[in-house]
XYZ file of C-alpha atoms in Angstrom:
98
model
C -58.219 103.715 -66.386
C -59.010 99.657 -67.287
C -58.136 96.862 -65.199
C -55.338 94.538 -66.378
C -57.172 91.406 -67.041
C -53.090 89.040 -66.627
C -51.816 90.573 -63.612
C -52.853 93.028 -61.050
C -52.986 96.422 -61.758
C -54.464 99.122 -64.209
C -53.977 100.398 -67.921
C -53.781 104.173 -68.419
C -54.222 106.113 -71.824
C -53.970 109.754 -73.058
C -52.894 112.158 -70.564
C -52.509 112.644 -66.971
C -53.134 116.183 -65.940
C -56.065 118.319 -64.421
C -58.756 117.254 -66.004
C -58.062 113.361 -65.740
C -56.414 113.802 -62.244
C -59.293 112.620 -60.371
C -59.163 109.013 -62.049
C -55.665 108.642 -61.800
C -55.931 109.514 -58.080
C -58.631 106.880 -57.809
C -57.064 104.065 -59.854
C -53.971 104.883 -57.368
C -56.180 105.044 -54.159
C -57.640 101.334 -55.739
C -54.087 100.137 -55.838
C -52.780 101.205 -52.477
C -55.667 99.426 -50.637
C -55.147 96.311 -52.597
C -53.568 93.250 -50.733
C -51.601 92.501 -53.665
C -47.370 92.681 -52.992
C -46.618 94.036 -56.641
C -48.945 96.416 -58.749
C -48.478 97.065 -62.034
C -49.301 100.651 -64.290
C -49.208 99.903 -67.800
C -48.681 103.125 -69.427
C -47.381 102.878 -72.653
C -50.645 104.763 -74.059
C -50.007 107.583 -71.575
C -48.679 110.479 -73.500
C -47.956 113.293 -70.655
C -48.313 112.923 -67.278
C -47.742 116.382 -65.586
C -46.093 116.900 -61.993
C -49.286 116.534 -59.775
C -49.820 113.145 -61.105
C -46.068 112.097 -60.635
C -46.810 113.502 -57.455
C -49.714 111.608 -56.643
C -47.736 108.150 -57.791
C -45.032 109.087 -55.360
C -46.966 109.871 -52.504
C -48.920 106.703 -53.037
C -45.549 105.001 -53.520
C -44.601 106.401 -50.286
C -47.274 105.163 -47.962
C -47.091 101.348 -49.282
C -45.972 99.084 -46.765
C -42.646 97.708 -46.684
C -41.932 95.063 -49.473
C -45.000 96.294 -51.529
C -44.152 97.928 -54.787
C -45.859 99.505 -57.934
C -44.049 98.481 -60.881
C -44.583 101.213 -63.973
C -44.841 99.389 -67.091
C -43.434 101.786 -70.406
C -44.214 105.217 -69.071
C -43.519 108.465 -70.868
C -39.976 109.663 -70.615
C -41.319 112.617 -68.352
C -42.569 110.591 -65.920
C -39.057 108.711 -64.964
C -37.471 111.889 -65.120
C -39.535 113.709 -62.582
C -39.582 110.590 -60.184
C -35.483 110.460 -60.550
C -35.565 114.003 -60.113
C -37.433 114.576 -56.781
C -37.632 111.458 -55.660
C -34.462 109.747 -56.589
C -34.818 107.014 -53.325
C -38.275 105.798 -54.463
C -37.597 101.797 -53.694
C -41.447 101.260 -53.913
C -41.213 102.071 -57.710
C -40.132 100.227 -60.189
C -39.419 101.326 -64.198
C -39.588 98.872 -67.155
C -39.252 99.790 -70.594
C -38.932 103.090 -71.813
């Protein structure tokens, strides 16, 4: 995970699975503690996110204070489908692209 240089947020690449989940959860923790109203997760180079990774994202989003949101930029299609299936009313997550 690398911080974005032109907007608040992080860039991820590869797979988000059992082996990489600690780094993913640490990034989500940094995002949750940020005082930014909108945080971006640039995911165009992510090839796979397991259900536990999507769940960690949803739990983070649910814990954000009112008015804050996470913008997912070009996430894998499966991430979007899992969010829509299990967290259809998660208003603090916006998906852009893909």
